[in-house]
PDB file of C-alpha atoms in Angstrom:
ATOM      1  CA  LEU A   1      35.808 253.747  76.150  1.00  0.00           C
ATOM      2  CA  ASP A   2      37.702 251.299  74.371  1.00  0.00           C
ATOM      3  CA  GLN A   3      41.712 251.857  75.732  1.00  0.00           C
ATOM      4  CA  SER A   4      42.848 250.671  71.976  1.00  0.00           C
ATOM      5  CA  TRP A   5      41.424 253.329  70.053  1.00  0.00           C
ATOM      6  CA  PRO A   6      44.806 255.995  70.187  1.00  0.00           C
ATOM      7  CA  PHE A   7      46.721 253.329  68.599  1.00  0.00           C
ATOM      8  CA  PRO A   8      45.094 253.316  65.336  1.00  0.00           C
ATOM      9  CA  ILE A   9      45.014 257.305  65.428  1.00  0.00           C
ATOM     10  CA  LEU A  10      48.475 257.166  66.082  1.00  0.00           C
ATOM     11  CA  LEU A  11      49.483 254.665  63.847  1.00  0.00           C
ATOM     12  CA  LEU A  12      47.338 256.767  60.742  1.00  0.00           C
ATOM     13  CA  ALA A  13      49.050 260.225  61.821  1.00  0.00           C
ATOM     14  CA  ALA A  14      52.663 258.521  61.820  1.00  0.00           C
ATOM     15  CA  ALA A  15      51.554 257.400  58.097  1.00  0.00           C
ATOM     16  CA  VAL A  16      50.458 260.086  57.185  1.00  0.00           C
ATOM     17  CA  VAL A  17      53.432 261.968  58.441  1.00  0.00           C
ATOM     18  CA  LEU A  18      55.902 259.454  57.004  1.00  0.00           C
ATOM     19  CA  GLY A  19      53.758 259.180  53.678  1.00  0.00           C
ATOM     20  CA  TYR A  20      54.450 263.548  53.279  1.00  0.00           C
ATOM     21  CA  MET A  21      58.363 263.265  54.717  1.00  0.00           C
ATOM     22  CA  LEU A  22      59.399 260.072  52.729  1.00  0.00           C
ATOM     23  CA  PRO A  23      59.444 261.484  49.188  1.00  0.00           C
ATOM     24  CA  TRP A  24      61.198 264.578  50.260  1.00  0.00           C
ATOM     25  CA  TRP A  25      63.654 262.618  52.340  1.00  0.00           C
ATOM     26  CA  ASP A  26      64.257 260.266  49.020  1.00  0.00           C
ATOM     27  CA  LEU A  27      64.618 263.966  46.665  1.00  0.00           C
ATOM     28  CA  ARG A  28      67.099 265.281  49.276  1.00  0.00           C
ATOM     29  CA  GLN A  29      69.235 262.354  48.631  1.00  0.00           C
ATOM     30  CA  LYS A  30      69.108 262.175  45.429  1.00  0.00           C
ATOM     31  CA  ALA A  31      69.838 265.350  44.634  1.00  0.00           C
ATOM     32  CA  GLU A  32      72.824 265.626  47.088  1.00  0.00           C
ATOM     33  CA  THR A  33      73.788 262.202  45.612  1.00  0.00           C
ATOM     34  CA  ARG A  34      73.693 264.373  41.660  1.00  0.00           C
ATOM     35  CA  LYS A  35      75.709 266.701  43.613  1.00  0.00           C
ATOM     36  CA  ARG A  36      78.224 264.452  44.878  1.00  0.00           C
ATOM     37  CA  ARG A  37      78.769 262.716  41.356  1.00  0.00           C
ATOM     38  CA  ILE A  38      78.957 266.049  39.270  1.00  0.00           C
ATOM     39  CA  TYR A  39      81.676 267.091  41.980  1.00  0.00           C
ATOM     40  CA  ILE A  40      83.785 263.960  41.878  1.00  0.00           C
ATOM     41  CA  GLU A  41      83.960 264.912  37.949  1.00  0.00           C
ATOM     42  CA  ILE A  42      85.346 268.004  37.847  1.00  0.00           C
ATOM     43  CA  PRO A  43      88.595 266.890  37.901  1.00  0.00           C
ATOM     44  CA  MET A  44      88.614 265.004  34.855  1.00  0.00           C
ATOM     45  CA  PHE A  45      86.081 267.400  33.202  1.00  0.00           C
ATOM     46  CA  CYS A  46      88.630 269.749  33.628  1.00  0.00           C
ATOM     47  CA  VAL A  47      91.158 267.741  32.296  1.00  0.00           C
ATOM     48  CA  GLN A  48      89.116 266.817  28.896  1.00  0.00           C
ATOM     49  CA  VAL A  49      88.336 270.087  28.093  1.00  0.00           C
ATOM     50  CA  ALA A  50      92.595 271.354  28.454  1.00  0.00           C
ATOM     51  CA  ASN A  51      93.536 268.053  25.974  1.00  0.00           C
ATOM     52  CA  GLN A  52      90.954 269.303  23.793  1.00  0.00           C
ATOM     53  CA  ILE A  53      91.843 273.356  23.746  1.00  0.00           C
ATOM     54  CA  MET A  54      96.076 271.979  23.635  1.00  0.00           C
ATOM     55  CA  ALA A  55      95.439 268.455  21.378  1.00  0.00           C
ATOM     56  CA  LYS A  56      93.421 270.578  18.860  1.00  0.00           C
ATOM     57  CA  GLY A  57      94.239 274.172  19.668  1.00  0.00           C
ATOM     58  CA  VAL A  58      90.332 275.364  19.794  1.00  0.00           C
ATOM     59  CA  THR A  59      89.316 277.936  21.675  1.00  0.00           C
ATOM     60  CA  VAL A  60      87.372 277.218  25.175  1.00  0.00           C
ATOM     61  CA  GLY A  61      83.675 277.306  24.430  1.00  0.00           C
ATOM     62  CA  ALA A  62      84.955 274.725  21.351  1.00  0.00           C
ATOM     63  CA  ALA A  63      86.744 272.210  23.842  1.00  0.00           C
ATOM     64  CA  LEU A  64      83.406 272.434  26.571  1.00  0.00           C
ATOM     65  CA  ARG A  65      80.968 271.826  23.442  1.00  0.00           C
ATOM     66  CA  ASP A  66      82.877 268.798  22.374  1.00  0.00           C
ATOM     67  CA  VAL A  67      83.913 267.394  25.847  1.00  0.00           C
ATOM     68  CA  ALA A  68      80.303 267.912  26.803  1.00  0.00           C
ATOM     69  CA  ARG A  69      78.958 266.243  23.228  1.00  0.00           C
ATOM     70  CA  GLU A  70      81.319 263.049  24.101  1.00  0.00           C
ATOM     71  CA  GLY A  71      80.823 262.696  27.931  1.00  0.00           C
ATOM     72  CA  ARG A  72      78.602 260.886  29.622  1.00  0.00           C
ATOM     73  CA  GLY A  73      78.697 262.423  33.338  1.00  0.00           C
ATOM     74  CA  GLU A  74      76.393 264.164  35.086  1.00  0.00           C
ATOM     75  CA  ILE A  75      78.501 267.620  34.890  1.00  0.00           C
ATOM     76  CA  HIS A  76      78.391 266.709  30.608  1.00  0.00           C
ATOM     77  CA  GLN A  77      74.901 266.527  30.660  1.00  0.00           C
ATOM     78  CA  GLU A  78      74.566 269.882  32.601  1.00  0.00           C
ATOM     79  CA  PHE A  79      77.142 271.395  29.848  1.00  0.00           C
ATOM     80  CA  ARG A  80      75.230 269.771  27.000  1.00  0.00           C
ATOM     81  CA  GLN A  81      72.194 271.828  28.427  1.00  0.00           C
ATOM     82  CA  ALA A  82      74.159 274.769  28.462  1.00  0.00           C
ATOM     83  CA  MET A  83      75.134 274.173  24.807  1.00  0.00           C
ATOM     84  CA  THR A  84      72.014 274.297  23.818  1.00  0.00           C
ATOM     85  CA  ALA A  85      70.994 277.611  25.518  1.00  0.00           C
ATOM     86  CA  ILE A  86      73.988 278.904  23.706  1.00  0.00           C
ATOM     87  CA  ASP A  87      72.763 277.360  20.436  1.00  0.00           C
ATOM     88  CA  LEU A  88      69.297 279.129  21.116  1.00  0.00           C
ATOM     89  CA  GLY A  89      70.704 282.750  21.548  1.00  0.00           C
ATOM     90  CA  ALA A  90      71.665 282.761  25.178  1.00  0.00           C
ATOM     91  CA  PRO A  91      75.084 284.573  26.290  1.00  0.00           C
ATOM     92  CA  ARG A  92      77.527 281.897  26.883  1.00  0.00           C
ATOM     93  CA  GLU A  93      78.398 283.359  30.211  1.00  0.00           C
ATOM     94  CA  GLN A  94      74.935 283.563  31.595  1.00  0.00           C
ATOM     95  CA  ALA A  95      74.226 279.686  29.901  1.00  0.00           C
ATOM     96  CA  LEU A  96      77.462 278.610  32.237  1.00  0.00           C
ATOM     97  CA  ALA A  97      76.361 280.388  34.551  1.00  0.00           C
ATOM     98  CA  GLU A  98      73.058 278.796  34.852  1.00  0.00           C
ATOM     99  CA  ALA A  99      74.553 275.514  34.394  1.00  0.00           C
ATOM    100  CA  ALA A 100      76.798 275.882  37.539  1.00  0.00           C
ATOM    101  CA  GLU A 101      73.987 277.427  39.627  1.00  0.00           C
ATOM    102  CA  ARG A 102      71.652 274.338  38.503  1.00  0.00           C
ATOM    103  CA  CYS A 103      74.090 272.156  39.683  1.00  0.00           C
ATOM    104  CA  GLY A 104      74.728 273.833  43.114  1.00  0.00           C
ATOM    105  CA  VAL A 105      78.125 272.339  43.516  1.00  0.00           C
ATOM    106  CA  GLN A 106      80.217 275.915  44.263  1.00  0.00           C
ATOM    107  CA  ALA A 107      83.303 273.852  42.558  1.00  0.00           C
ATOM    108  CA  LEU A 108      81.599 273.870  39.394  1.00  0.00           C
ATOM    109  CA  HIS A 109      80.815 277.976  39.935  1.00  0.00           C
ATOM    110  CA  ASP A 110      84.221 279.013  40.491  1.00  0.00           C
ATOM    111  CA  LEU A 111      85.879 276.351  37.884  1.00  0.00           C
ATOM    112  CA  VAL A 112      83.112 278.832  35.350  1.00  0.00           C
ATOM    113  CA  GLU A 113      83.998 282.307  36.913  1.00  0.00           C
ATOM    114  CA  MET A 114      87.669 281.039  36.490  1.00  0.00           C
ATOM    115  CA  LEU A 115      87.257 280.245  32.844  1.00  0.00           C
ATOM    116  CA  GLN A 116      85.192 283.606  32.174  1.00  0.00           C
ATOM    117  CA  ASN A 117      88.386 285.304  33.737  1.00  0.00           C
ATOM    118  CA  ALA A 118      90.960 283.721  32.101  1.00  0.00           C
ATOM    119  CA  GLU A 119      88.904 284.397  28.924  1.00  0.00           C
ATOM    120  CA  GLU A 120      88.397 288.001  29.548  1.00  0.00           C
ATOM    121  CA  ALA A 121      91.851 288.561  30.932  1.00  0.00           C
ATOM    122  CA  GLY A 122      93.688 286.620  27.727  1.00  0.00           C
ATOM    123  CA  SER A 123      95.800 284.170  30.282  1.00  0.00           C
ATOM    124  CA  GLY A 124      95.846 280.695  29.561  1.00  0.00           C
ATOM    125  CA  ALA A 125      92.381 278.518  30.168  1.00  0.00           C
ATOM    126  CA  VAL A 126      94.294 275.674  30.122  1.00  0.00           C
ATOM    127  CA  SER A 127      96.409 276.744  33.647  1.00  0.00           C
ATOM    128  CA  VAL A 128      93.410 277.479  34.740  1.00  0.00           C
ATOM    129  CA  LEU A 129      91.644 273.851  34.330  1.00  0.00           C
ATOM    130  CA  LEU A 130      94.568 272.323  35.508  1.00  0.00           C
ATOM    131  CA  GLN A 131      94.724 274.133  38.735  1.00  0.00           C
ATOM    132  CA  GLU A 132      90.933 273.563  39.557  1.00  0.00           C
ATOM    133  CA  ASP A 133      91.754 269.866  38.920  1.00  0.00           C
ATOM    134  CA  ARG A 134      94.490 269.670  41.278  1.00  0.00           C
ATOM    135  CA  ASN A 135      92.310 271.691  43.772  1.00  0.00           C
ATOM    136  CA  VAL A 136      89.374 269.457  43.563  1.00  0.00           C
ATOM    137  CA  THR A 137      91.460 266.660  43.824  1.00  0.00           C
ATOM    138  CA  ALA A 138      92.981 267.775  46.762  1.00  0.00           C
ATOM    139  CA  ARG A 139      89.845 268.630  48.561  1.00  0.00           C
ATOM    140  CA  LEU A 140      88.574 265.103  47.233  1.00  0.00           C
ATOM    141  CA  THR A 141      91.440 263.468  48.756  1.00  0.00           C
ATOM    142  CA  PHE A 142      91.286 265.297  52.396  1.00  0.00           C
ATOM    143  CA  GLU A 143      87.406 264.598  52.333  1.00  0.00           C
ATOM    144  CA  ILE A 144      87.949 260.821  51.648  1.00  0.00           C
ATOM    145  CA  GLU A 145      90.689 260.981  54.438  1.00  0.00           C
ATOM    146  CA  ALA A 146      88.083 262.333  56.579  1.00  0.00           C
ATOM    147  CA  ALA A 147      85.554 260.075  56.124  1.00  0.00           C
ATOM    148  CA  LYS A 148      88.438 257.217  56.584  1.00  0.00           C
ATOM    149  CA  GLY A 149      89.152 258.808  60.134  1.00  0.00           C
ATOM    150  CA  ARG A 150      85.453 259.140  60.771  1.00  0.00           C
ATOM    151  CA  ALA A 151      84.791 255.568  60.136  1.00  0.00           C
ATOM    152  CA  VAL A 152      87.382 254.401  62.592  1.00  0.00           C
ATOM    153  CA  VAL A 153      85.887 256.021  64.992  1.00  0.00           C
ATOM    154  CA  GLN A 154      82.664 254.976  64.610  1.00  0.00           C
ATOM    155  CA  GLY A 155      84.198 251.488  64.347  1.00  0.00           C
ATOM    156  CA  THR A 156      85.609 252.019  67.224  1.00  0.00           C
ATOM    157  CA  ALA A 157      82.930 253.322  69.285  1.00  0.00           C
ATOM    158  CA  THR A 158      80.730 250.297  68.037  1.00  0.00           C
ATOM    159  CA  ALA A 159      83.673 248.076  68.852  1.00  0.00           C
ATOM    160  CA  ILE A 160      83.431 249.624  72.821  1.00  0.00           C
ATOM    161  CA  LEU A 161      79.402 249.351  73.392  1.00  0.00           C
ATOM    162  CA  PHE A 162      78.991 246.113  72.147  1.00  0.00           C
ATOM    163  CA  GLY A 163      82.473 244.503  71.809  1.00  0.00           C
ATOM    164  CA  ILE A 164      83.688 244.905  75.694  1.00  0.00           C
ATOM    165  CA  PRO A 165      80.056 243.892  77.170  1.00  0.00           C
ATOM    166  CA  ALA A 166      80.264 240.654  75.392  1.00  0.00           C
ATOM    167  CA  ILE A 167      83.830 239.905  76.144  1.00  0.00           C
ATOM    168  CA  LEU A 168      82.773 240.719  79.820  1.00  0.00           C
ATOM    169  CA  VAL A 169      80.166 238.326  79.643  1.00  0.00           C
ATOM    170  CA  VAL A 170      81.887 235.300  77.980  1.00  0.00           C
ATOM    171  CA  PHE A 171      84.981 235.766  80.450  1.00  0.00           C
ATOM    172  CA  MET A 172      83.592 237.208  83.595  1.00  0.00           C
ATOM    173  CA  LEU A 173      81.092 235.096  83.353  1.00  0.00           C
ATOM    174  CA  PRO A 174      82.070 231.845  84.226  1.00  0.00           C
ATOM    175  CA  ALA A 175      85.087 233.774  86.436  1.00  0.00           C
ATOM    176  CA  LEU A 176      81.987 235.060  88.573  1.00  0.00           C
ATOM    177  CA  TRP A 177      80.487 231.246  88.515  1.00  0.00           C
ATOM    178  CA  ARG A 178      83.581 230.005  89.835  1.00  0.00           C
ATOM    179  CA  LEU A 179      83.896 232.429  92.685  1.00  0.00           C
ATOM    180  CA  LEU A 180      80.290 231.656  93.944  1.00  0.00           C
ATOM    181  CA  VAL A 181      80.803 228.044  93.429  1.00  0.00           C
ATOM    182  CA  ASP A 182      83.999 227.228  94.396  1.00  0.00           C
ATOM    183  CA  VAL A 183      85.007 230.578  96.909  1.00  0.00           C
ATOM    184  CA  MET A 184      81.802 231.384  98.482  1.00  0.00           C
ATOM    185  CA  HIS A 185      80.301 227.457  98.430  1.00  0.00           C
ATOM    186  CA  ILE A 186      77.041 228.632  97.380  1.00  0.00           C
ATOM    187  CA  LYS A 187      74.532 225.649  95.353  1.00  0.00           C
ATOM    188  CA  PHE A 188      72.457 226.798  92.906  1.00  0.00           C
TER     189      PHE A 188
END
């Protein structure tokens, strides 16, 4: 019996597993990237909607429609779809909630809920939008600082793992050589 026969079978099994897992992994990465872009776009979206309300004196719905139509980001695309659903007869609250749910971004879901609550209570939607802008911006700043901290730790660990042994070899090898040859009189 040939001893090399398991290798092709293992290689084939690995190829099947990778062929199955890589598309899922790629799709998951794209979804996470999209969610991150939407999350990052929320503060500017809030400011744009608030500006529309203040500058034109329009309702939240009209401001959302204008900003969604004029914008180019992922969040604008989602709100364009929500506005299309509203135009086709879906209730506005449902269409906006479904847009937030499709995105899978909790901050967007919170924003939609706060806007609906502000309208129902008759309170200022502009203040809600600007507060959400500040909240998301603060969370983004915190996440960036945390990522910088993790990068410093990873960089330090990499330097320790790879830099120190290299330094030891560069400096200690000549010293060890000198010790062996000069002090211990070992000849190579």
